[in-house]
XYZ file of C-alpha atoms in Angstrom:
658
model
C 102.428 104.486 96.587
C 101.683 101.743 95.383
C 104.362 99.668 93.564
C 102.179 98.073 90.453
C 102.233 96.112 87.603
C 99.096 97.841 86.931
C 99.452 101.912 87.206
C 98.043 104.301 84.908
C 99.807 107.091 85.986
C 102.383 107.437 83.937
C 102.316 104.358 82.296
C 104.180 102.939 79.869
C 105.964 100.024 78.989
C 107.535 98.020 75.755
C 106.083 94.672 73.760
C 109.401 93.459 71.817
C 110.205 90.280 72.762
C 113.552 89.194 72.088
C 115.096 85.896 71.532
C 118.772 86.674 71.942
C 120.563 85.916 75.782
C 123.142 87.721 77.199
C 127.045 86.946 77.148
C 127.841 84.297 79.598
C 131.702 83.986 80.254
C 132.741 80.214 81.035
C 134.018 80.645 84.408
C 130.281 81.731 85.429
C 129.501 78.351 84.656
C 131.939 77.665 88.138
C 130.478 77.859 91.171
C 131.892 79.968 93.616
C 131.807 80.708 97.882
C 128.637 83.024 98.833
C 126.361 82.363 102.074
C 124.224 79.667 100.761
C 126.843 76.979 99.798
C 125.790 76.500 103.029
C 123.187 73.805 102.305
C 121.584 73.880 105.648
C 120.663 78.116 105.250
C 119.358 76.937 101.022
C 117.027 74.047 103.261
C 115.900 77.288 105.462
C 115.492 79.487 102.496
C 113.301 76.632 100.730
C 111.418 76.247 103.632
C 110.077 80.114 103.313
C 109.898 80.293 100.329
C 108.035 76.968 99.880
C 105.330 79.298 103.273
C 106.119 75.929 105.374
C 106.613 76.918 108.843
C 106.153 73.756 110.239
C 108.752 73.257 108.191
C 110.743 76.017 109.480
C 109.726 75.346 113.073
C 113.055 72.835 114.226
C 115.511 75.289 113.357
C 114.138 77.585 115.715
C 115.846 75.368 118.188
C 119.223 74.402 116.632
C 122.551 74.796 118.439
C 124.139 77.151 115.948
C 122.945 81.074 115.905
C 123.067 81.530 111.929
C 120.347 78.801 111.233
C 118.251 80.418 113.762
C 118.871 83.929 112.887
C 118.037 82.447 109.033
C 114.963 81.328 110.410
C 113.532 84.181 112.544
C 114.378 86.261 109.281
C 112.143 83.841 107.371
C 109.338 84.479 109.192
C 109.773 88.311 107.972
C 109.096 87.411 104.438
C 106.181 84.383 105.469
C 104.715 87.021 107.189
C 103.197 84.738 108.988
C 100.653 84.938 112.065
C 100.984 81.741 113.435
C 105.081 82.570 113.711
C 104.104 85.186 116.241
C 104.311 82.671 119.312
C 108.184 81.560 118.389
C 109.030 85.083 117.413
C 108.557 86.236 120.903
C 110.440 83.324 122.137
C 113.625 84.816 120.468
C 113.520 88.048 121.760
C 115.378 86.039 124.730
C 117.629 84.191 122.176
C 121.279 84.742 123.773
C 122.284 85.700 120.538
C 121.664 89.141 119.477
C 121.783 89.193 116.489
C 119.312 86.472 116.138
C 116.820 88.489 119.260
C 117.574 91.318 116.710
C 116.316 89.001 113.253
C 112.917 87.571 115.371
C 111.898 92.151 116.434
C 112.061 92.702 112.696
C 109.938 89.589 111.901
C 107.341 90.109 114.702
C 107.318 94.065 112.669
C 106.596 92.024 109.782
C 103.613 90.065 111.179
C 101.401 92.974 111.459
C 99.853 91.372 114.880
C 99.419 93.854 117.391
C 99.354 91.662 120.065
C 103.323 91.124 120.492
C 103.229 94.480 120.777
C 103.269 94.027 125.571
C 106.126 91.895 124.462
C 108.033 94.276 122.899
C 107.405 96.985 125.629
C 109.431 93.985 127.445
C 112.329 93.551 125.738
C 112.416 97.596 125.544
C 112.095 98.221 129.546
C 116.078 98.437 130.098
C 116.713 100.963 126.882
C 120.231 101.100 128.560
C 120.416 97.116 128.760
C 119.395 96.659 124.830
C 121.189 99.415 123.557
C 124.770 97.351 125.735
C 123.768 94.384 124.130
C 122.833 95.512 120.508
C 122.358 98.985 118.412
C 121.194 96.758 116.104
C 118.709 94.836 118.232
C 117.503 98.078 119.616
C 117.071 99.339 115.862
C 114.620 97.188 115.797
C 112.801 96.340 118.183
C 112.083 100.238 117.843
C 111.173 99.666 114.366
C 108.758 96.666 114.993
C 107.460 98.533 117.940
C 106.369 101.281 115.631
C 105.140 99.290 113.042
C 102.691 97.309 115.350
C 101.985 99.333 118.441
C 99.282 101.916 119.180
C 99.009 105.782 120.228
C 100.434 104.805 123.746
C 103.230 102.843 122.553
C 104.583 106.117 120.342
C 104.706 107.906 123.925
C 106.480 104.873 125.755
C 109.216 105.115 122.925
C 109.444 108.402 122.848
C 109.411 109.111 126.620
C 111.701 105.770 127.308
C 113.778 106.814 125.114
C 114.277 111.155 124.259
C 118.024 110.309 126.156
C 119.484 107.951 123.331
C 118.095 109.806 120.641
C 121.936 111.113 119.565
C 124.173 107.670 121.127
C 125.264 105.530 118.999
C 122.845 106.898 115.911
C 119.410 107.825 116.327
C 117.901 105.821 113.291
C 116.105 102.798 115.162
C 113.881 106.026 116.874
C 113.804 107.642 114.090
C 112.514 104.382 111.854
C 109.955 103.748 114.854
C 108.242 107.313 114.899
C 108.750 107.233 110.516
C 106.366 103.853 110.565
C 104.371 105.173 113.610
C 103.446 108.315 111.514
C 102.487 105.714 107.837
C 99.993 104.534 110.223
C 98.574 108.114 111.374
C 99.933 107.668 114.844
C 101.998 110.896 115.717
C 102.285 113.200 118.354
C 103.506 116.764 119.024
C 106.480 114.840 120.590
C 107.003 112.847 118.047
C 107.160 115.891 115.391
C 109.184 117.877 117.254
C 111.661 115.126 117.933
C 111.859 114.612 113.915
C 112.533 118.250 113.241
C 115.629 118.124 115.725
C 117.419 115.213 114.409
C 116.854 117.419 110.886
C 118.675 120.690 113.118
C 120.709 118.238 114.315
C 122.264 117.101 111.566
C 124.753 114.655 112.808
C 122.995 111.673 111.528
C 122.032 112.307 108.177
C 119.838 109.638 107.256
C 118.090 109.543 110.510
C 116.954 113.640 109.591
C 116.677 112.407 105.709
C 113.900 110.066 107.048
C 111.984 112.990 109.429
C 111.956 114.978 106.102
C 110.147 112.329 104.499
C 108.056 111.741 107.846
C 106.701 114.782 107.132
C 106.347 114.521 104.130
C 104.454 111.990 104.018
C 102.306 113.030 106.965
C 98.829 113.623 106.294
C 98.756 116.771 108.695
C 101.486 118.021 111.003
C 101.348 120.558 113.005
C 102.765 123.660 110.876
C 104.296 125.647 113.941
C 106.899 123.045 114.722
C 107.846 123.036 110.821
C 107.624 127.071 111.307
C 109.347 127.531 114.624
C 112.131 124.581 113.715
C 113.124 123.585 110.201
C 111.972 125.835 108.347
C 113.886 128.219 109.956
C 117.224 126.867 108.863
C 115.438 125.941 105.410
C 118.063 127.625 102.333
C 121.006 126.328 105.005
C 120.288 122.860 104.317
C 122.381 121.278 101.865
C 121.415 117.227 101.664
C 118.730 117.027 98.412
C 116.844 114.259 100.051
C 116.411 116.654 103.183
C 115.287 119.790 101.092
C 113.065 117.461 98.343
C 110.920 116.356 101.796
C 110.752 119.157 103.260
C 109.801 120.771 100.205
C 106.602 118.739 99.655
C 106.541 119.026 103.605
C 105.728 122.917 102.775
C 102.400 120.941 102.026
C 101.462 121.363 105.406
C 101.529 124.839 105.404
C 99.001 128.062 104.290
C 99.292 129.182 100.998
C 101.145 132.784 102.273
C 103.815 130.525 104.200
C 104.509 127.965 101.641
C 104.658 130.311 98.229
C 108.086 131.659 99.033
C 109.365 128.298 100.368
C 108.108 126.433 97.048
C 109.237 129.969 95.287
C 112.976 129.695 96.543
C 113.764 126.539 95.320
C 112.479 126.506 91.774
C 113.467 129.614 91.127
C 116.525 128.221 93.032
C 119.037 127.329 88.974
C 121.460 125.209 91.553
C 118.531 123.637 92.561
C 118.628 119.697 92.170
C 115.963 118.747 90.297
C 113.937 116.376 92.870
C 113.563 119.482 95.347
C 112.234 120.770 92.466
C 109.764 118.372 91.469
C 108.831 118.365 94.898
C 108.000 121.989 95.159
C 105.924 122.270 91.807
C 103.815 119.420 92.942
C 103.481 121.320 96.310
C 102.814 124.379 94.046
C 99.352 123.569 92.191
C 97.678 123.213 95.360
C 98.399 126.617 96.719
C 95.498 128.153 96.886
C 95.561 131.933 95.386
C 98.373 131.860 92.643
C 98.720 131.801 89.260
C 99.700 128.428 87.227
C 100.769 131.409 84.889
C 103.924 131.149 87.341
C 105.092 127.978 86.157
C 105.185 128.526 82.641
C 109.051 129.214 82.194
C 109.570 125.646 83.968
C 107.656 123.746 80.972
C 111.278 124.060 78.893
C 113.181 123.631 81.663
C 116.201 121.150 80.232
C 115.792 118.629 83.061
C 112.899 116.655 81.325
C 110.774 115.936 85.061
C 111.544 119.915 86.419
C 109.359 120.216 82.736
C 107.170 117.171 83.492
C 106.917 118.580 87.234
C 105.896 122.160 85.693
C 103.316 120.498 83.097
C 101.477 118.304 85.554
C 101.541 120.387 87.938
C 99.298 122.810 85.524
C 97.387 120.197 84.406
C 96.964 119.449 87.729
C 95.260 123.126 88.409
C 95.479 125.500 85.764
C 94.071 128.651 87.127
C 94.910 131.717 85.146
C 95.458 130.372 82.516
C 93.218 129.963 78.957
C 92.023 127.016 76.348
C 94.170 128.547 73.774
C 97.107 129.693 76.141
C 97.335 126.341 77.303
C 97.427 124.828 73.637
C 99.795 127.005 72.278
C 102.340 125.900 75.270
C 101.489 122.683 74.561
C 102.433 123.576 70.262
C 105.256 125.808 71.824
C 106.395 122.250 73.470
C 108.986 120.211 71.886
C 108.547 117.224 75.193
C 106.078 114.775 73.639
C 105.202 114.287 77.107
C 104.980 117.893 78.282
C 103.407 118.596 75.337
C 100.291 116.283 76.291
C 99.984 116.942 79.397
C 99.744 120.885 78.791
C 97.065 119.649 75.637
C 94.899 117.611 78.497
C 94.664 121.008 80.864
C 93.339 123.229 77.495
C 91.406 120.622 76.939
C 90.083 120.072 80.920
C 89.469 124.570 80.932
C 87.518 123.934 77.722
C 85.941 120.363 77.133
C 83.708 121.075 74.097
C 86.507 123.995 72.280
C 86.321 121.899 68.886
C 89.379 123.462 67.437
C 91.402 121.976 70.472
C 89.584 118.373 70.222
C 90.718 118.267 66.672
C 93.790 118.987 66.936
C 94.516 116.510 69.285
C 92.501 113.801 67.681
C 95.119 114.874 64.671
C 98.230 114.059 67.028
C 97.016 111.036 68.139
C 96.476 109.737 64.727
C 99.201 110.616 62.783
C 102.036 109.904 66.104
C 104.254 106.676 64.925
C 104.584 106.280 69.221
C 102.523 104.518 70.829
C 103.275 106.078 73.856
C 102.298 109.795 73.205
C 99.676 108.186 71.664
C 98.748 107.104 74.973
C 99.172 110.366 76.523
C 96.883 112.031 73.997
C 94.613 109.320 74.148
C 94.383 110.193 78.366
C 93.899 114.164 77.379
C 90.176 113.249 75.908
C 89.424 111.943 79.164
C 88.529 115.531 80.504
C 85.851 115.613 77.284
C 82.438 113.476 78.027
C 81.842 114.510 74.285
C 84.775 112.087 73.236
C 83.384 109.050 74.901
C 82.867 107.055 71.107
C 85.824 108.627 69.659
C 87.695 106.312 72.714
C 85.479 103.884 72.519
C 86.197 103.787 69.261
C 90.169 103.144 69.927
C 89.203 100.229 72.342
C 86.990 98.407 69.478
C 89.257 98.898 66.567
C 93.164 99.829 67.376
C 95.353 96.519 68.238
C 98.229 98.325 69.944
C 97.995 97.063 73.429
C 98.838 100.632 74.742
C 95.958 102.545 72.424
C 93.283 100.061 73.815
C 94.407 100.262 77.149
C 94.453 103.683 77.415
C 91.267 104.544 75.869
C 90.331 102.497 78.384
C 91.802 104.287 81.029
C 90.340 107.631 79.997
C 87.110 106.232 79.298
C 87.273 105.001 83.035
C 88.103 108.309 84.036
C 85.696 110.261 82.398
C 83.294 107.494 84.033
C 84.457 108.251 87.308
C 84.150 112.039 86.894
C 80.569 112.955 84.835
C 78.856 110.119 85.818
C 75.221 111.933 84.960
C 76.776 113.051 81.829
C 77.200 109.698 80.661
C 74.409 107.197 80.591
C 74.296 104.092 83.173
C 73.131 101.757 79.979
C 76.072 103.681 77.662
C 78.997 103.088 79.825
C 77.890 99.933 81.195
C 77.875 98.229 77.644
C 81.555 99.989 76.804
C 82.885 98.087 79.983
C 81.103 94.609 78.561
C 82.550 95.198 75.128
C 85.927 95.219 77.245
C 85.095 92.240 79.782
C 84.561 89.924 76.627
C 87.894 91.521 74.648
C 89.414 88.442 75.918
C 92.293 90.870 76.921
C 93.335 90.527 80.254
C 94.416 94.717 81.064
C 91.476 95.384 79.344
C 89.191 92.975 81.808
C 91.001 94.233 84.075
C 90.557 98.120 83.716
C 86.386 97.560 83.585
C 86.585 95.512 87.040
C 88.062 97.642 88.523
C 84.998 100.773 87.055
C 82.583 97.808 88.306
C 84.342 97.394 91.331
C 84.556 100.737 92.729
C 83.096 101.948 95.739
C 81.332 105.119 93.417
C 80.037 102.722 90.506
C 76.327 102.758 90.009
C 75.600 99.975 87.822
C 74.206 97.688 90.394
C 70.536 98.134 88.745
C 71.401 96.642 85.472
C 73.721 94.086 86.716
C 71.064 91.211 87.640
C 73.086 88.568 87.051
C 77.454 87.793 87.643
C 77.067 85.323 84.475
C 78.528 87.991 82.735
C 81.317 88.915 84.789
C 82.100 84.939 85.680
C 82.396 84.066 81.844
C 85.498 86.607 81.627
C 86.828 85.494 85.083
C 86.662 82.090 83.490
C 88.872 83.225 80.893
C 91.908 85.230 82.586
C 95.025 82.564 82.867
C 96.670 82.267 86.449
C 98.706 83.622 87.752
C 100.466 85.818 84.465
C 96.494 87.881 85.256
C 96.158 87.814 89.258
C 96.213 91.352 89.743
C 92.792 91.612 86.925
C 92.107 88.450 88.314
C 91.855 89.735 92.224
C 90.226 92.866 90.844
C 87.974 90.901 88.934
C 86.323 88.648 91.804
C 85.738 91.654 93.304
C 83.504 93.187 90.614
C 81.649 90.019 91.392
C 81.807 89.794 95.099
C 80.076 93.521 94.901
C 77.118 92.646 92.909
C 76.680 88.974 93.924
C 76.449 90.450 97.713
C 78.889 87.740 99.047
C 79.925 88.903 102.750
C 82.554 86.265 103.148
C 85.037 86.586 100.508
C 87.692 84.450 99.680
C 90.623 85.238 96.308
C 92.431 83.261 94.299
C 95.256 82.342 95.844
C 98.121 81.139 93.749
C 100.435 77.983 94.392
C 103.761 77.436 94.286
C 104.951 77.436 91.502
C 108.687 78.492 91.088
C 111.513 77.729 92.787
C 114.924 78.828 93.724
C 117.427 78.093 91.225
C 119.974 77.274 93.666
C 121.930 76.983 90.337
C 122.218 80.005 89.477
C 122.366 80.981 92.646
C 125.692 78.778 93.100
C 127.582 80.761 90.596
C 126.909 84.073 91.676
C 129.578 85.954 93.388
C 128.595 88.372 96.616
C 130.214 90.649 94.085
C 127.918 89.629 91.138
C 126.766 92.808 89.304
C 124.299 93.428 85.864
C 124.823 95.950 83.395
C 121.218 97.338 82.219
C 122.292 99.062 79.072
C 119.284 101.430 77.859
C 118.814 103.748 75.535
C 120.231 106.447 77.389
C 123.606 104.953 79.367
C 124.689 101.921 81.040
C 123.221 100.534 84.851
C 125.440 98.915 86.604
C 123.716 97.076 89.311
C 125.389 95.003 92.150
C 122.906 91.492 92.560
C 122.259 90.918 96.302
C 122.039 86.782 95.916
C 123.201 86.681 99.241
C 119.848 89.066 100.830
C 117.298 87.288 97.796
C 119.070 84.885 96.227
C 115.389 83.876 94.751
C 114.656 86.951 93.101
C 118.510 87.085 91.938
C 117.885 84.126 90.712
C 114.729 84.941 88.999
C 116.506 88.073 87.470
C 119.335 86.226 86.128
C 116.702 83.615 84.615
C 115.522 86.520 82.795
C 118.323 88.321 81.184
C 119.871 85.888 80.234
C 117.061 84.647 78.016
C 116.618 88.058 76.939
C 113.092 89.195 78.616
C 114.686 92.900 79.346
C 115.810 93.157 75.802
C 113.467 95.949 74.154
C 111.453 96.324 76.394
C 110.707 100.060 77.319
C 110.165 102.184 81.078
C 106.358 101.844 80.717
C 106.196 103.591 83.593
C 107.645 107.633 84.878
C 107.249 109.743 88.259
C 109.342 111.509 88.753
C 111.497 111.557 92.276
C 109.828 108.320 92.330
C 110.762 105.404 90.470
C 111.566 104.058 86.582
C 109.308 100.840 85.776
C 110.120 98.434 83.003
C 110.158 94.826 81.862
C 106.243 94.650 81.085
C 106.549 92.214 78.360
C 102.486 93.497 77.101
C 103.700 96.891 77.398
C 100.876 98.247 79.214
C 101.902 97.928 82.746
C 99.412 94.723 82.790
C 102.322 92.079 81.818
C 103.542 89.529 83.229
C 104.622 85.788 83.276
C 103.340 81.990 84.060
C 105.105 82.069 86.704
C 105.621 84.338 90.309
C 107.793 84.928 92.946
C 107.706 84.788 96.784
C 107.993 88.300 98.247
C 111.917 88.329 100.611
C 111.789 91.072 102.639
C 115.308 90.614 104.653
C 116.100 93.856 106.723
C 117.581 96.045 103.788
C 116.238 99.875 103.420
C 114.933 101.548 99.826
C 117.593 104.390 99.500
C 118.295 106.198 96.544
C 118.963 103.697 93.215
C 117.422 100.575 94.807
C 115.778 97.863 92.794
C 112.860 96.295 93.423
C 110.330 94.468 91.943
C 107.119 95.180 90.700
C 103.908 92.746 92.680
C 100.318 93.289 92.480
C 100.824 92.476 96.705
C 102.392 89.728 98.750
C 104.042 86.456 96.262
C 103.069 87.739 93.145
C 106.197 89.225 91.524
C 107.366 88.354 87.724
C 109.134 90.172 85.519
C 108.606 93.677 86.422
C 111.440 95.858 87.828
C 111.862 99.363 89.187
C 114.833 101.552 90.791
C 114.102 104.725 92.705
C 115.648 107.979 92.197
C 115.834 109.237 96.150
C 115.133 107.351 99.159
C 111.810 105.945 99.528
C 111.382 104.413 103.098
C 107.446 103.563 102.645
C 108.547 100.614 100.279
C 109.966 98.959 103.705
C 109.559 95.991 104.018
C 107.306 95.522 101.482
C 108.990 95.194 98.053
C 111.382 92.572 97.274
C 114.768 94.884 97.147
C 117.663 92.638 94.778
C 119.893 95.249 93.647
C 121.493 98.064 94.031
C 122.793 100.864 91.737
C 126.334 101.157 91.511
C 127.377 103.016 88.316
C 124.951 105.202 86.077
C 123.170 106.772 88.811
C 122.885 109.739 86.789
C 121.343 107.368 83.553
C 119.290 106.607 86.349
C 117.771 109.936 86.340
C 117.946 110.456 82.456
C 115.446 107.630 82.083
C 111.792 108.878 80.892
C 109.004 107.424 79.484
C 109.149 105.687 76.664
C 113.184 105.066 76.801
C 114.539 101.533 76.258
C 116.027 98.619 78.339
C 118.641 97.877 75.453
C 120.040 94.393 76.866
C 121.290 93.180 80.724
C 124.762 91.305 80.812
C 124.766 89.339 84.558
C 128.018 89.683 85.456
C 128.841 86.683 87.995
C 132.189 87.776 89.420
C 131.268 91.405 89.610
C 132.528 94.195 87.193
């Protein structure tokens, strides 16, 4: 799932802005020793930040290995195809750490022409292993990012004997990266199953389980004859949660007992239960009534998961029963989902629709109102009601959710809403001057299912909306609107607006941060302490510190909480569309998204700004794509408790560490 600034799934964030700054002790004004005390390393990173490969090239020839390595890693973040020949040369570097950095960077470029050189470098597995386990890992992972099915077979054949020596994580990463690109084989699945059953290498076992969870197709026999025979004996919650999701690859009769085992176990980790509940809604020949007890679960995420599963597939439950369940539930998020399910089950039931309308009008919570508006996305008869909220409300959340709901109706009920009416509503949003509404309207017009071509004889109104958008703050919506314009103009060649380099690294801030620097996020649920990764991602850390000291995060809400995925906050608008007047360059050194990883949301490479997210569990599909700048070192229990509409009260940066 893409970590984006605009995602209308379990949204929305806070709007309040505080001018108060975090406390700064006088000793924190004093420079400290970190790796960026080296002026040459700073220059290399500045060239990376400016995406200047020409300026980086001389550093590939320097005598000092540390500078050759840093130049290679700079190319990993830049993902610049012209760097490939330079990186290939570094695969033969006498320093193994430099070669490892080059291998990692090659994988990041996405250039498949590098695969023969990667295979050549892997020709003697034992020699590579003797030279450097890190080099072996990065070569294997890079081949997984770039190679084809023959390359996967090569990896499995060449390295089958090395899967336990000394650590198979690089091999499993390779199989996983192939799998994310829909390149897999029975042998790869069996090896992944072996990693889980062996249990000697927990990280490899977790990654293998994630491989099964995220694959589109898996041979059921591999699961049934392998990991699921021992499912009850696995204790690692990360393995169990991913295998719970992997039950989606089994047929109904096979999956049902495993799913019920999980959701009926009072000692089960909530993340495993959430995954099982989400799989359950897709199992045919079952009734959603079995999920009703979990609507009252003490863990909010479990209750949310049950409600979402019912809303997605309320089989066996009548609209009146769903509405009654919603009325009984004290959790407003669960209640809203149940009312959405009720309206979906009977869109013409005026009693239920009127009840939700009344709840919406009476609610003082913009986030509850937003989810109640989404309940109307199930009813074509509510188009005019939603249109009034879109045009008459002043709260950004009300307006954005109104259009989210309208877009959903337009997508699911095109034949029931006249195309002229739909286009008129979209034009109202485009003329609003609100970048969030413009982006949402543009996404409907740009969709592959859109049927407006006969009515759009020119794109003047779209181009007028484009001209009203300020860059780079409105970049994501700007690009969506560009796609719509290209669609209706019939442009074959598409040139998207590129953002100029606009936010150099504040080395003065970096220079005051010890390698052990931390930050305390005080939230309405408790304090979350982050260890800042200043040595790995200095630009992103400096931006975070700058925003924290300016009070940007104070009183901001967590606008997006996806159970067993992320909590996300920092949006200045409050609806997920917010950004600032600057963007950052993406920094993706070889660091990986584990539990409690803190990254920056983006609209694509080099568009990070001010929204951060924290993971509930390992999310390896995000590796190498989003700037990871901190890790939770205390307060992970708070992260697990955070719900949509909880708030960051303040942020304090501890320059020397906690």
